[in-house]
Amino acid sequence: MEAPQYVAARVQQALAEDGRTHELGIRVDIRGEQLFLRGQVSGVEQRERLGQVAREAAPELHVHNEIKVVDVTEPGEDEHLD
């Protein structure tokens, strides 16, 4: 059985390099047979894709997708569309 830190590194690499996700800011925590994904993304589809890639990268673990979806389209003070 691989050491947890190696599995976490493998999953993080998959999330960063997979064409479906290209996500760098996701934290991967492993506790025994459980893998936790934590972080923030801008859409539900991206969140689901990250869970899928993690499951493919570590099929032996139970993936808990705790990634939060944040709305990045909130109008900000600096945004002026003319």
mmCIF file of C-alpha atoms in Angstrom:
data_model
loop_
_atom_site.group_PDB
_atom_site.id
_atom_site.type_symbol
_atom_site.label_atom_id
_atom_site.label_comp_id
_atom_site.label_asym_id
_atom_site.label_seq_id
_atom_site.Cartn_x
_atom_site.Cartn_y
_atom_site.Cartn_z
ATOM 1 C CA MET A 1 0.000 0.000 0.000
ATOM 2 C CA GLU A 2 1.292 3.438 -0.954
ATOM 3 C CA ALA A 3 2.048 6.000 1.740
ATOM 4 C CA PRO A 4 -0.778 8.567 2.053
ATOM 5 C CA GLN A 5 1.435 11.486 1.045
ATOM 6 C CA TYR A 6 2.318 9.739 -2.231
ATOM 7 C CA VAL A 7 -1.331 9.051 -3.003
ATOM 8 C CA ALA A 8 -2.206 12.687 -2.203
ATOM 9 C CA ALA A 9 0.600 13.906 -4.465
ATOM 10 C CA ARG A 10 -0.567 11.620 -7.257
ATOM 11 C CA VAL A 11 -4.139 12.902 -6.978
ATOM 12 C CA GLN A 12 -3.027 16.543 -6.862
ATOM 13 C CA GLN A 13 -0.886 15.981 -9.947
ATOM 14 C CA ALA A 14 -3.852 14.402 -11.730
ATOM 15 C CA LEU A 15 -6.089 17.365 -10.831
ATOM 16 C CA ALA A 16 -3.463 19.787 -12.138
ATOM 17 C CA GLU A 17 -2.627 17.913 -15.339
ATOM 18 C CA ASP A 18 -5.938 16.371 -16.406
ATOM 19 C CA GLY A 19 -7.450 18.246 -19.344
ATOM 20 C CA ARG A 20 -10.861 18.213 -17.672
ATOM 21 C CA THR A 21 -9.749 20.040 -14.561
ATOM 22 C CA HIS A 22 -6.384 21.909 -14.698
ATOM 23 C CA GLU A 23 -6.952 22.831 -11.055
ATOM 24 C CA LEU A 24 -4.037 23.789 -8.814
ATOM 25 C CA GLY A 25 -5.715 25.170 -5.709
ATOM 26 C CA ILE A 26 -7.339 21.994 -4.415
ATOM 27 C CA ARG A 27 -6.128 20.436 -1.176
ATOM 28 C CA VAL A 28 -6.048 16.644 -0.988
ATOM 29 C CA ASP A 29 -6.166 15.109 2.490
ATOM 30 C CA ILE A 30 -6.049 11.385 3.142
ATOM 31 C CA ARG A 31 -7.252 9.755 6.360
ATOM 32 C CA GLY A 32 -6.998 5.993 6.185
ATOM 33 C CA GLU A 33 -9.213 4.836 3.307
ATOM 34 C CA GLN A 34 -10.831 8.265 2.928
ATOM 35 C CA LEU A 35 -9.727 10.997 0.534
ATOM 36 C CA PHE A 36 -10.972 14.539 1.108
ATOM 37 C CA LEU A 37 -10.965 17.218 -1.585
ATOM 38 C CA ARG A 38 -11.079 20.768 -0.244
ATOM 39 C CA GLY A 39 -10.918 24.138 -1.913
ATOM 40 C CA GLN A 40 -13.022 26.440 -4.030
ATOM 41 C CA VAL A 41 -14.049 26.396 -7.667
ATOM 42 C CA SER A 42 -16.304 28.622 -9.750
ATOM 43 C CA GLY A 43 -18.800 26.043 -10.970
ATOM 44 C CA VAL A 44 -20.681 22.882 -10.051
ATOM 45 C CA GLU A 45 -19.474 21.110 -13.205
ATOM 46 C CA GLN A 46 -15.836 21.764 -12.291
ATOM 47 C CA ARG A 47 -16.479 20.449 -8.772
ATOM 48 C CA GLU A 48 -17.946 17.239 -10.210
ATOM 49 C CA ARG A 49 -15.074 16.821 -12.675
ATOM 50 C CA LEU A 50 -12.541 17.169 -9.847
ATOM 51 C CA GLY A 51 -14.295 14.424 -7.909
ATOM 52 C CA GLN A 52 -14.258 12.193 -10.975
ATOM 53 C CA VAL A 53 -10.554 12.732 -11.663
ATOM 54 C CA ALA A 54 -9.732 12.077 -7.997
ATOM 55 C CA ARG A 55 -11.720 8.818 -8.065
ATOM 56 C CA GLU A 56 -9.850 7.716 -11.193
ATOM 57 C CA ALA A 57 -6.462 8.654 -9.693
ATOM 58 C CA ALA A 58 -7.144 6.831 -6.401
ATOM 59 C CA PRO A 59 -9.820 4.185 -7.082
ATOM 60 C CA GLU A 60 -8.910 2.360 -3.876
ATOM 61 C CA LEU A 61 -10.069 5.264 -1.688
ATOM 62 C CA HIS A 62 -13.493 6.656 -0.842
ATOM 63 C CA VAL A 63 -13.570 10.238 -2.152
ATOM 64 C CA HIS A 64 -15.320 12.950 -0.131
ATOM 65 C CA ASN A 65 -15.778 15.980 -2.356
ATOM 66 C CA GLU A 66 -15.873 18.941 0.055
ATOM 67 C CA ILE A 67 -14.993 21.526 -2.594
ATOM 68 C CA LYS A 68 -17.090 24.668 -2.306
ATOM 69 C CA VAL A 69 -18.585 26.351 -5.355
ATOM 70 C CA VAL A 70 -18.179 30.124 -5.243
ATOM 71 C CA ASP A 71 -19.868 32.580 -7.547
ATOM 72 C CA VAL A 72 -17.136 34.633 -9.167
ATOM 73 C CA THR A 73 -19.560 36.688 -11.237
ATOM 74 C CA GLU A 74 -20.589 38.961 -8.364
ATOM 75 C CA PRO A 75 -20.422 42.551 -9.530
ATOM 76 C CA GLY A 76 -17.388 44.209 -7.998
ATOM 77 C CA GLU A 77 -16.558 47.863 -7.469
ATOM 78 C CA ASP A 78 -13.755 47.752 -10.037
ATOM 79 C CA GLU A 79 -15.809 46.272 -12.823
ATOM 80 C CA HIS A 80 -16.980 48.770 -15.405
ATOM 81 C CA LEU A 81 -18.342 47.309 -18.612
ATOM 82 C CA ASP A 82 -18.902 50.051 -21.191
#
